[in-house]
Amino acid sequence: QVQLVESGGGSVEAGGSLSISCAASGYTYAYYCMGWFRQAPGKEREGVAGLNIRGSRAYYSDSVKGRFTISIDNAKNTLYLQMNSLKPEDTAIYYCAASGSYGGSCSPTRTKFDYWGQGTQVTVSS
């Protein structure tokens, strides 16, 4: 069993900050990349950020670059997404994902992710 569980979602005002987490269990040694995705009602899933399992190389979508930070604590098997300067358009369900293969990078738009969490809701009011 491989399980990813997101937590930390909630409601914040525009311009505020929020940190969400993803606790991983199971065969975490098989992961090469981890990432965050989001999906709002009526919109397609969007890759937000990606990170190699060593936490040494991060990738971000243009829409969040400079505002969001992805990080990992391997000792806790936990992935984080620190979100600053939040905008109403950041409102979405945020999903944690992990990949069991490596294709040269952990970019969320170029990586095949195999495992997914159930998501956590982030709502940003205007």
mmCIF file of C-alpha atoms in Angstrom:
data_model
loop_
_atom_site.group_PDB
_atom_site.id
_atom_site.type_symbol
_atom_site.label_atom_id
_atom_site.label_comp_id
_atom_site.label_asym_id
_atom_site.label_seq_id
_atom_site.Cartn_x
_atom_site.Cartn_y
_atom_site.Cartn_z
ATOM 1 C CA GLN A 1 0.000 0.000 0.000
ATOM 2 C CA VAL A 2 1.228 3.472 -0.954
ATOM 3 C CA GLN A 3 -0.603 6.356 0.605
ATOM 4 C CA LEU A 4 -0.361 10.132 0.292
ATOM 5 C CA VAL A 5 -2.427 12.255 2.652
ATOM 6 C CA GLU A 6 -2.685 16.016 2.286
ATOM 7 C CA SER A 7 -3.485 18.341 5.150
ATOM 8 C CA GLY A 8 -3.357 22.010 6.066
ATOM 9 C CA GLY A 9 -5.868 23.401 3.614
ATOM 10 C CA GLY A 10 -8.235 26.139 4.610
ATOM 11 C CA SER A 11 -9.475 29.634 3.870
ATOM 12 C CA VAL A 12 -7.284 32.721 3.740
ATOM 13 C CA GLU A 13 -7.600 36.272 2.514
ATOM 14 C CA ALA A 14 -5.888 37.419 -0.655
ATOM 15 C CA GLY A 15 -2.298 38.327 0.061
ATOM 16 C CA GLY A 16 -2.101 35.891 2.928
ATOM 17 C CA SER A 17 -0.086 32.726 3.372
ATOM 18 C CA LEU A 18 -0.827 29.077 3.922
ATOM 19 C CA SER A 19 1.250 25.931 4.208
ATOM 20 C CA ILE A 20 -0.038 22.518 3.212
ATOM 21 C CA SER A 21 1.546 19.145 3.837
ATOM 22 C CA CYS A 22 1.582 15.684 2.321
ATOM 23 C CA ALA A 23 2.410 12.723 4.518
ATOM 24 C CA ALA A 24 3.680 9.717 2.584
ATOM 25 C CA SER A 25 3.586 6.131 3.752
ATOM 26 C CA GLY A 26 4.401 2.819 2.177
ATOM 27 C CA TYR A 27 7.316 2.219 -0.155
ATOM 28 C CA THR A 28 8.580 5.759 -0.159
ATOM 29 C CA TYR A 29 12.059 4.603 -1.133
ATOM 30 C CA ALA A 30 10.686 3.950 -4.605
ATOM 31 C CA TYR A 31 9.829 7.608 -5.197
ATOM 32 C CA TYR A 32 12.004 9.749 -7.446
ATOM 33 C CA CYS A 33 9.873 12.855 -7.688
ATOM 34 C CA MET A 34 7.091 14.416 -5.707
ATOM 35 C CA GLY A 35 4.841 17.242 -6.703
ATOM 36 C CA TRP A 36 1.816 19.380 -6.113
ATOM 37 C CA PHE A 37 -1.109 19.786 -8.481
ATOM 38 C CA ARG A 38 -4.316 21.721 -8.210
ATOM 39 C CA GLN A 39 -7.726 21.696 -9.795
ATOM 40 C CA ALA A 40 -10.517 24.231 -9.579
ATOM 41 C CA PRO A 41 -14.123 23.521 -10.604
ATOM 42 C CA GLY A 42 -14.475 23.756 -14.361
ATOM 43 C CA LYS A 43 -10.729 23.859 -14.924
ATOM 44 C CA GLU A 44 -8.218 21.216 -15.871
ATOM 45 C CA ARG A 45 -5.642 19.909 -13.463
ATOM 46 C CA GLU A 46 -2.590 22.134 -13.251
ATOM 47 C CA GLY A 47 0.912 21.165 -12.241
ATOM 48 C CA VAL A 48 2.066 23.570 -9.552
ATOM 49 C CA ALA A 49 5.442 22.387 -8.312
ATOM 50 C CA GLY A 50 7.787 19.435 -8.478
ATOM 51 C CA LEU A 51 10.759 18.277 -6.435
ATOM 52 C CA ASN A 52 13.250 15.458 -6.610
ATOM 53 C CA ILE A 53 13.168 13.171 -3.607
ATOM 54 C CA ARG A 54 16.466 14.559 -2.345
ATOM 55 C CA GLY A 55 14.918 18.013 -2.196
ATOM 56 C CA SER A 56 17.708 19.563 -4.236
ATOM 57 C CA ARG A 57 15.876 20.576 -7.409
ATOM 58 C CA ALA A 58 12.524 22.330 -7.522
ATOM 59 C CA TYR A 59 10.254 23.263 -10.415
ATOM 60 C CA TYR A 60 7.359 25.695 -10.450
ATOM 61 C CA SER A 61 4.629 26.725 -12.811
ATOM 62 C CA ASP A 62 4.794 30.295 -14.034
ATOM 63 C CA SER A 63 1.612 31.129 -12.159
ATOM 64 C CA VAL A 64 3.122 30.375 -8.746
ATOM 65 C CA LYS A 65 6.822 31.018 -9.300
ATOM 66 C CA GLY A 66 8.162 33.429 -6.723
ATOM 67 C CA ARG A 67 5.196 32.900 -4.410
ATOM 68 C CA PHE A 68 5.187 29.178 -3.619
ATOM 69 C CA THR A 69 7.954 27.005 -2.227
ATOM 70 C CA ILE A 70 8.039 23.213 -2.344
ATOM 71 C CA SER A 71 10.172 21.318 0.150
ATOM 72 C CA ILE A 72 10.547 17.860 1.645
ATOM 73 C CA ASP A 73 11.487 16.431 5.008
ATOM 74 C CA ASN A 74 12.615 12.885 4.304
ATOM 75 C CA ALA A 75 12.962 12.062 7.991
ATOM 76 C CA LYS A 76 9.239 12.700 8.353
ATOM 77 C CA ASN A 77 8.285 11.434 4.881
ATOM 78 C CA THR A 78 6.454 14.694 4.395
ATOM 79 C CA LEU A 79 6.197 17.061 1.449
ATOM 80 C CA TYR A 80 5.300 20.709 1.963
ATOM 81 C CA LEU A 81 4.024 23.585 -0.093
ATOM 82 C CA GLN A 82 4.437 27.037 1.384
ATOM 83 C CA MET A 83 2.087 29.441 -0.361
ATOM 84 C CA ASN A 84 2.612 33.177 -0.013
ATOM 85 C CA SER A 85 0.933 36.204 -1.569
ATOM 86 C CA LEU A 86 -2.110 34.104 -2.292
ATOM 87 C CA LYS A 87 -4.546 35.190 -4.970
ATOM 88 C CA PRO A 88 -8.202 34.258 -5.480
ATOM 89 C CA GLU A 89 -7.195 32.315 -8.585
ATOM 90 C CA ASP A 90 -5.139 30.032 -6.346
ATOM 91 C CA THR A 91 -8.397 28.635 -5.000
ATOM 92 C CA ALA A 92 -8.491 24.934 -5.814
ATOM 93 C CA ILE A 93 -8.173 21.451 -4.455
ATOM 94 C CA TYR A 94 -4.484 20.761 -4.054
ATOM 95 C CA TYR A 95 -3.202 17.247 -4.668
ATOM 96 C CA CYS A 96 0.058 15.655 -3.656
ATOM 97 C CA ALA A 97 1.647 13.232 -6.102
ATOM 98 C CA ALA A 98 4.666 10.955 -6.316
ATOM 99 C CA SER A 99 6.506 9.340 -9.196
ATOM 100 C CA GLY A 100 8.213 5.963 -9.221
ATOM 101 C CA SER A 101 10.296 6.767 -12.267
ATOM 102 C CA TYR A 102 12.668 9.488 -13.381
ATOM 103 C CA GLY A 103 12.690 11.012 -16.839
ATOM 104 C CA GLY A 104 15.448 13.550 -16.363
ATOM 105 C CA SER A 105 13.617 16.096 -14.259
ATOM 106 C CA CYS A 106 10.799 16.383 -11.743
ATOM 107 C CA SER A 107 8.942 19.133 -13.529
ATOM 108 C CA PRO A 108 5.235 18.674 -12.764
ATOM 109 C CA THR A 109 4.398 19.074 -16.447
ATOM 110 C CA ARG A 110 6.985 16.584 -17.687
ATOM 111 C CA THR A 111 6.835 13.857 -15.056
ATOM 112 C CA LYS A 112 4.555 10.826 -15.031
ATOM 113 C CA PHE A 113 3.171 10.687 -11.516
ATOM 114 C CA ASP A 114 1.930 7.315 -10.295
ATOM 115 C CA TYR A 115 0.542 7.980 -6.827
ATOM 116 C CA TRP A 116 -1.967 10.585 -5.753
ATOM 117 C CA GLY A 117 -3.489 11.891 -2.567
ATOM 118 C CA GLN A 118 -7.131 12.738 -2.032
ATOM 119 C CA GLY A 119 -6.574 16.476 -2.010
ATOM 120 C CA THR A 120 -7.004 19.372 0.375
ATOM 121 C CA GLN A 121 -9.113 22.444 -0.301
ATOM 122 C CA VAL A 122 -7.486 25.864 -0.420
ATOM 123 C CA THR A 123 -9.794 28.849 -0.659
ATOM 124 C CA VAL A 124 -8.543 32.405 -1.124
ATOM 125 C CA SER A 125 -11.066 35.177 -0.634
ATOM 126 C CA SER A 126 -10.859 38.517 -2.408
#
